[in-house]
mmCIF file of C-alpha atoms in Angstrom:
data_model
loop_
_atom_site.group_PDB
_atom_site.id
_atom_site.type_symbol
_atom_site.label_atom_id
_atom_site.label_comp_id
_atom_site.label_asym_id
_atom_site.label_seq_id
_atom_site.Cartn_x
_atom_site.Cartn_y
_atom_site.Cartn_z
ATOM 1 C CA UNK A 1 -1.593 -10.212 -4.114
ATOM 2 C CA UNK A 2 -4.489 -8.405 -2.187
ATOM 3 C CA UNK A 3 -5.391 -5.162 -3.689
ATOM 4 C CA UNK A 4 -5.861 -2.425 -0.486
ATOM 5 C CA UNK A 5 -8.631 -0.072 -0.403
ATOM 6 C CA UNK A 6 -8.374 2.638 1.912
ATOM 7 C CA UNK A 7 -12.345 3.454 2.624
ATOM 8 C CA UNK A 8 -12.855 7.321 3.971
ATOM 9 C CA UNK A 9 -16.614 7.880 5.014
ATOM 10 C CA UNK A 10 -17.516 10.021 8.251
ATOM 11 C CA UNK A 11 -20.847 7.755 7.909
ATOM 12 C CA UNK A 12 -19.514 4.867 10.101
ATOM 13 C CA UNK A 13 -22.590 2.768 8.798
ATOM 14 C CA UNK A 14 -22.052 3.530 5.464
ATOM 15 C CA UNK A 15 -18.574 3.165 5.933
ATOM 16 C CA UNK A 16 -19.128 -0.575 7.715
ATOM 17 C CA UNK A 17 -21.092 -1.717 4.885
ATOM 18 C CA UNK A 18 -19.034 -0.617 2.084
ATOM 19 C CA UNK A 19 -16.199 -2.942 4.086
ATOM 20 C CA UNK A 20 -18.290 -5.795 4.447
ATOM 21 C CA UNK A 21 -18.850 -6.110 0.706
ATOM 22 C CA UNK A 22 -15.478 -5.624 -0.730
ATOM 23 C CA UNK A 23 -14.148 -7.998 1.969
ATOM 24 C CA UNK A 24 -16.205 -10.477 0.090
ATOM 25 C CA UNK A 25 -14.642 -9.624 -3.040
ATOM 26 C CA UNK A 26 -11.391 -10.310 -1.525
ATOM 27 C CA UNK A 27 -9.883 -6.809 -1.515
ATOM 28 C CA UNK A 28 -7.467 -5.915 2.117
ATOM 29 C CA UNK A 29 -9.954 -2.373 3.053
ATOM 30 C CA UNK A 30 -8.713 -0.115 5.764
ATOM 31 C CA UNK A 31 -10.981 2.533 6.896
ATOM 32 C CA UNK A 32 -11.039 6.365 8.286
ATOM 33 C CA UNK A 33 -13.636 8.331 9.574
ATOM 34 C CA UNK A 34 -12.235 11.673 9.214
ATOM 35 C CA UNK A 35 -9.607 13.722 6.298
ATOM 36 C CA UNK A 36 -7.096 14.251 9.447
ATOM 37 C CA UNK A 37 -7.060 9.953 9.675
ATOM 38 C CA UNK A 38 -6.888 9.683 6.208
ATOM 39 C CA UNK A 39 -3.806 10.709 5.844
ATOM 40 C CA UNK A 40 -2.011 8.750 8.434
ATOM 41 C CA UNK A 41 -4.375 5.787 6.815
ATOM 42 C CA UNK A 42 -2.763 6.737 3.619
ATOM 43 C CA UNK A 43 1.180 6.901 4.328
ATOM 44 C CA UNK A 44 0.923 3.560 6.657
ATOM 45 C CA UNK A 45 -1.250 1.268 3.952
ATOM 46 C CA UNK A 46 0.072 2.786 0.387
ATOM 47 C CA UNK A 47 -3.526 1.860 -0.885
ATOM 48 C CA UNK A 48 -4.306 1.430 -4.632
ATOM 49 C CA UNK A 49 -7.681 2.726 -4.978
ATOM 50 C CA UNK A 50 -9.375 5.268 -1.938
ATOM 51 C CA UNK A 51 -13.429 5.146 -1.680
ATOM 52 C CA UNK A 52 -13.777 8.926 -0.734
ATOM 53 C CA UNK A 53 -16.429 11.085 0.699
ATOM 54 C CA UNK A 54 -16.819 14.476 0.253
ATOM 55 C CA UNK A 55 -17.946 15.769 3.960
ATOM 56 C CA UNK A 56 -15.365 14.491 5.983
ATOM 57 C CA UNK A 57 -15.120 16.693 8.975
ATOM 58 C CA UNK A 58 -11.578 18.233 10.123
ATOM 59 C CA UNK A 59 -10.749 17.685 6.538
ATOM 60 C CA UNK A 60 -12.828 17.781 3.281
ATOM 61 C CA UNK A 61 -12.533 15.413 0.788
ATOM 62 C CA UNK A 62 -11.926 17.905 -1.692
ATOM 63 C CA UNK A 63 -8.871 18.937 0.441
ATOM 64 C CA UNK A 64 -7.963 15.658 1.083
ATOM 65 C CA UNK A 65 -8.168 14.470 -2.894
ATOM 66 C CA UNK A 66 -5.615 17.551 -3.373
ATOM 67 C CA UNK A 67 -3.059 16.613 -0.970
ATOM 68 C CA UNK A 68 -3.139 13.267 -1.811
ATOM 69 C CA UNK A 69 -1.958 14.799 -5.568
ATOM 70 C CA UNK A 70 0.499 16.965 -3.843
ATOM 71 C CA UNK A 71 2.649 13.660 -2.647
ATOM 72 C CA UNK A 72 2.854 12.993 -5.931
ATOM 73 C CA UNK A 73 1.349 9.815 -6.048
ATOM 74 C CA UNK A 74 -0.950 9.359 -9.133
ATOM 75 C CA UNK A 75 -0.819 5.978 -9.135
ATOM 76 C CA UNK A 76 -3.412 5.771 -6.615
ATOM 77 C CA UNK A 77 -7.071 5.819 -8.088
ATOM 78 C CA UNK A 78 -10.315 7.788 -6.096
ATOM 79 C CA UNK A 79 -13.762 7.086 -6.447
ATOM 80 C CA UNK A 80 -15.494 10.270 -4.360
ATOM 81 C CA UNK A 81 -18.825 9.648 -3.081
ATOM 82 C CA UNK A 82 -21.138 12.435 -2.708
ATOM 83 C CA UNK A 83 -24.928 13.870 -1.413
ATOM 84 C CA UNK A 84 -24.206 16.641 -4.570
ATOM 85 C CA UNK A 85 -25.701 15.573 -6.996
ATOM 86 C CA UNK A 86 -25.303 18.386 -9.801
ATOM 87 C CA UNK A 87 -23.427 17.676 -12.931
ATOM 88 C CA UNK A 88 -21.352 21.051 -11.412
ATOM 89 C CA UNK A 89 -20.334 19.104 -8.517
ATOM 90 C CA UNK A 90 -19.195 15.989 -10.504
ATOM 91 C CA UNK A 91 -17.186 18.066 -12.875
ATOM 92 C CA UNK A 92 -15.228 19.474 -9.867
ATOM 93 C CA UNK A 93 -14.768 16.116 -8.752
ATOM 94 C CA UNK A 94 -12.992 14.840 -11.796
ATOM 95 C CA UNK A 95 -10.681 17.802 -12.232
ATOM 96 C CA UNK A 96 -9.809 17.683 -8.900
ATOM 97 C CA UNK A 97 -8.325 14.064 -9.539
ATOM 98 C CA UNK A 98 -11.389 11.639 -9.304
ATOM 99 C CA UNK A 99 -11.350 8.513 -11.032
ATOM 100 C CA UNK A 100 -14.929 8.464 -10.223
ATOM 101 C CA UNK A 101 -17.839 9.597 -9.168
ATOM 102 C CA UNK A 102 -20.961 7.821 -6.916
ATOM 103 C CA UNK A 103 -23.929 10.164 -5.594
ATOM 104 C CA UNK A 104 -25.622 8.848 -2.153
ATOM 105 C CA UNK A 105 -27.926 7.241 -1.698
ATOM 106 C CA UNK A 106 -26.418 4.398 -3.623
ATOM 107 C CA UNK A 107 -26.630 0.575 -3.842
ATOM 108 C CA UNK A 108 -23.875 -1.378 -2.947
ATOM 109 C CA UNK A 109 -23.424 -3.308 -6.417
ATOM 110 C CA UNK A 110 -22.932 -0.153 -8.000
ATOM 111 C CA UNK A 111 -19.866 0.684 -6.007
ATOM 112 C CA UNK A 112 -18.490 -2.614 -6.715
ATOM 113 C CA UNK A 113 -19.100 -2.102 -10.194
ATOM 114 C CA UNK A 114 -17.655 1.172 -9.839
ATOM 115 C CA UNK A 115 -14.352 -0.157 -7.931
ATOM 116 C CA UNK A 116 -13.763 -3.040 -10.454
ATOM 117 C CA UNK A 117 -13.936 -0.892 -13.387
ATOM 118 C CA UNK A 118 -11.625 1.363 -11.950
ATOM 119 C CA UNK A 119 -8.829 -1.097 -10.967
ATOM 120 C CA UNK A 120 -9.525 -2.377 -14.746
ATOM 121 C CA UNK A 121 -8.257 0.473 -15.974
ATOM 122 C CA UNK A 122 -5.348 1.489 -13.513
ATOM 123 C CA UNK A 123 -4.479 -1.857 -11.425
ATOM 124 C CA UNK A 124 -2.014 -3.287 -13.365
ATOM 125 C CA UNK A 125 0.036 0.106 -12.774
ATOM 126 C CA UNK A 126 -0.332 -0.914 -8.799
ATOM 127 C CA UNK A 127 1.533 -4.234 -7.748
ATOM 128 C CA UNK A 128 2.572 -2.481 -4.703
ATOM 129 C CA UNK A 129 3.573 -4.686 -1.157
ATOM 130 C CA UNK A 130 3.076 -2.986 1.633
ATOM 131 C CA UNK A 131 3.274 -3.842 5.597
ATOM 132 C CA UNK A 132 3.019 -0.660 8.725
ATOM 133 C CA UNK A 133 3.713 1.990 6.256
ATOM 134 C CA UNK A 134 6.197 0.075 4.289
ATOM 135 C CA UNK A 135 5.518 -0.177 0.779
ATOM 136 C CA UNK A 136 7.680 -1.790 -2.603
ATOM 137 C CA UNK A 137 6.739 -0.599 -6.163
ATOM 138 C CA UNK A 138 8.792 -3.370 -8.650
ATOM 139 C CA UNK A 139 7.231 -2.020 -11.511
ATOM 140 C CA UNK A 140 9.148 1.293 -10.586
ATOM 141 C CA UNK A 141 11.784 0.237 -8.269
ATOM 142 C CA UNK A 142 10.895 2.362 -5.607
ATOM 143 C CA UNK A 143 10.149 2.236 -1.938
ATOM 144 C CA UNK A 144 8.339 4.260 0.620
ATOM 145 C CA UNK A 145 8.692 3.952 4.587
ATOM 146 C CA UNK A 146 5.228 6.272 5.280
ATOM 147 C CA UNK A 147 6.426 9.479 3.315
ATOM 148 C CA UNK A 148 10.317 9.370 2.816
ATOM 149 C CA UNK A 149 11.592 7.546 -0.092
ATOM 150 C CA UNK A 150 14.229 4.832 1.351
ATOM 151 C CA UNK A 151 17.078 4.410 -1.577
ATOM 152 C CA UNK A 152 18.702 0.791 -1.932
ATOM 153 C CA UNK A 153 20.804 -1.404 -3.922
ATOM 154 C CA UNK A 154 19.575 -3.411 -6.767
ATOM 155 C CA UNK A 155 20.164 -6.852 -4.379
ATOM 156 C CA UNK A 156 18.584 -5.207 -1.302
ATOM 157 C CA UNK A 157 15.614 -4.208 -3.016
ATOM 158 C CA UNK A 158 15.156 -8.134 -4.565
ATOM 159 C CA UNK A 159 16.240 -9.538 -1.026
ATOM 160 C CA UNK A 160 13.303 -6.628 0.673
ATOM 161 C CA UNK A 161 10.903 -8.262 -2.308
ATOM 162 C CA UNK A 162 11.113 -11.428 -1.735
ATOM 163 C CA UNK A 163 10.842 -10.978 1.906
ATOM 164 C CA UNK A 164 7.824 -9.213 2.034
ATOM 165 C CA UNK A 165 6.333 -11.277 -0.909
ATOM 166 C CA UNK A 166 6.418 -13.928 1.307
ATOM 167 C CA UNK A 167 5.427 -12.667 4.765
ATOM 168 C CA UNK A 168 5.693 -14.656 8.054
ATOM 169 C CA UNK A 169 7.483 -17.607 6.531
ATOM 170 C CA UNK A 170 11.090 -18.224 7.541
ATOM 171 C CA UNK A 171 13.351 -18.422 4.540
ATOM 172 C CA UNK A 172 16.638 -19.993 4.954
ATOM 173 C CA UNK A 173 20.109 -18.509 3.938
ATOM 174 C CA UNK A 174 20.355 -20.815 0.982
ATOM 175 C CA UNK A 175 17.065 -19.783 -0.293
ATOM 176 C CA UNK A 176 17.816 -16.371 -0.110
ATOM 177 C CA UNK A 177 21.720 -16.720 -1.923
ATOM 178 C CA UNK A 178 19.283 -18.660 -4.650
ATOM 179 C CA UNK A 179 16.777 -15.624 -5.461
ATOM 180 C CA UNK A 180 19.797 -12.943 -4.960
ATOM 181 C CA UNK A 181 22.555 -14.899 -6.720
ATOM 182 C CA UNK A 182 20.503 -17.553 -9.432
ATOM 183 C CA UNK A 183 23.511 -17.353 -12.184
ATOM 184 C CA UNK A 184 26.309 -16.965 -9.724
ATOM 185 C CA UNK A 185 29.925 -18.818 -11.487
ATOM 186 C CA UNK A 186 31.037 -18.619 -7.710
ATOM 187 C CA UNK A 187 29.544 -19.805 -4.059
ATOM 188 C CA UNK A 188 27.985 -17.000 -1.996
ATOM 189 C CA UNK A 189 28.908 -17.041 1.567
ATOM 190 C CA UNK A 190 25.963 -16.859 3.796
ATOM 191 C CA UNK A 191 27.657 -13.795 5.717
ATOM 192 C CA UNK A 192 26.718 -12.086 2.620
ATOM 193 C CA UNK A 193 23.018 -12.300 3.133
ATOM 194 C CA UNK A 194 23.921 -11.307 6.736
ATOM 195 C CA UNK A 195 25.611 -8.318 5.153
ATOM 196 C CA UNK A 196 22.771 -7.257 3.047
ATOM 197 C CA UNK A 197 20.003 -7.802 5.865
ATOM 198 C CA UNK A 198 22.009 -5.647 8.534
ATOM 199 C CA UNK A 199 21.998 -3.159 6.082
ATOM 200 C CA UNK A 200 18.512 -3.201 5.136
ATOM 201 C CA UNK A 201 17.333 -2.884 8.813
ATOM 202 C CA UNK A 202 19.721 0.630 9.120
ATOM 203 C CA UNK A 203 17.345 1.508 6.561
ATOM 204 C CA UNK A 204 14.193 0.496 7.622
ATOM 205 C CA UNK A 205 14.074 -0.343 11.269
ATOM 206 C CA UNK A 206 13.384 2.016 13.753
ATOM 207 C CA UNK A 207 15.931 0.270 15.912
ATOM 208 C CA UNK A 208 17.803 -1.909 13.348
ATOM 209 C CA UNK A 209 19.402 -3.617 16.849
ATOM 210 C CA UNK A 210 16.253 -4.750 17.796
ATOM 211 C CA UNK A 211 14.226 -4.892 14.314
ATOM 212 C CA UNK A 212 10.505 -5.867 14.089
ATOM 213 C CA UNK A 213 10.230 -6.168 10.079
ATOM 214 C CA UNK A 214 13.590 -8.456 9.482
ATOM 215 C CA UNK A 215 13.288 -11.007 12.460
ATOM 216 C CA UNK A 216 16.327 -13.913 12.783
ATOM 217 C CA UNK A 217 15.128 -16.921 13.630
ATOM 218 C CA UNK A 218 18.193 -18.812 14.734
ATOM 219 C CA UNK A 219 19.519 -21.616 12.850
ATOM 220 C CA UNK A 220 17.146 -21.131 10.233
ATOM 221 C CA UNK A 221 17.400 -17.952 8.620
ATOM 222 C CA UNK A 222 15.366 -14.458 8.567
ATOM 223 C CA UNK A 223 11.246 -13.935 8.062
ATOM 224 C CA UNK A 224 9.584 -10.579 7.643
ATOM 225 C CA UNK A 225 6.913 -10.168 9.903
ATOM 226 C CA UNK A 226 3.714 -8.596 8.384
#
């Protein structure tokens, strides 16, 4: 499971280059140029660690940092970056909710080092799936569709797992009845994985009549398209 790293950096060199390099490391990065993107970046990808900078125009990182607390989510880690250099400035940082702090200029390596010592300390508290500003927590049960917190059954949040755990691949009925139901005494009618999929799309379709997450594909079963 990719790890997503929402980069914010007004520098769109900077910003280009810090990409390229955790690409390479394997980590899914999604970028904003600007505090006001940032927070549509940040209720659509559910990251689990943001690369921040401090002089974002339209909104500061500072600003940006605190809202980010407001929604309550603290499982999400922040390294700021920062031209300030004085031990003042770093200070601030960390009470302000940093998980780090990098001054510019700065080599690359160091980021990386920065990043990986981070996620050392706080990734195992972020096995999140997300897809288009869908995101499952299993290690706290929850999901988010962008900033509303969607509330479902014990089955429909294993059936919305397992889905998006395996993205783009059409799983049949019987697979599905086998994760939901693997100590069922009794055989499971396929109409109630219908049941449990027509009620997952009222809750996290835009149109559950003509749903884009849930696809049937007929005579095979249902896929979640990522």
């Amino acid at each position: 499971m990719k790890q997503t790293i929402l980069v914010v950096e007004d520098d769109k060199m900077i910003r280009e280059l810090i990409t390229i390099y955790l690409n390479k490391e394997g980590y899914d990065v999604k970028e904003a140029g600007d505090g006001e993107m940032a927070k549509e970046a940040f209720l659509t990808y559910h990251p689990c660690l943001i690369i921040l900078d401090l002089m974002l125009p339209k909104l500061s990182g500072e600003e940006f940092c605190e809202w980010v607390r407001e929604q309550g989510r603290n499982e999400v880690s922040v390294i700021m970056l920062s031209a300030k250099a004085r031990t003042a400035d770093k200070i601030n940082g960390l009470k302000l909710g940093a998980d780090g702090y990098l001054t510019k200029p700065f080599e690359p390596e160091e980021l990386l080092a920065h990043v990986e010592a981070v996620l050392r300390r706080t990734g195992l508290f972020c096995q999140k799936v997300t897809s288009n500003g869908l995101c499952i927590k299993p290690r706290k049960g929850e999901v988010m569709l962008y900033d509303k917190r969607v509330n479902l059954t014990k089955h429909e949040f294993n059936l919305l797992y397992y889905l998006m755990e395996n993205p783009n691949i059409v799983l049949s009925r019987e697979q599905l009845i086998n994760q939901l139901y693997p100590n069922a005494d009794r055989a499971i009618l396929d109409r109630t994985i219908d049941a449990h999929i027509k009620k997952l799309r009222e809750k996290i379709e835009d149109n559950p009549a003509s749903p884009e997450r849930i696809q049937t594909v007929r005579g095979m079963g249902y896929k979640f398209v990522q």
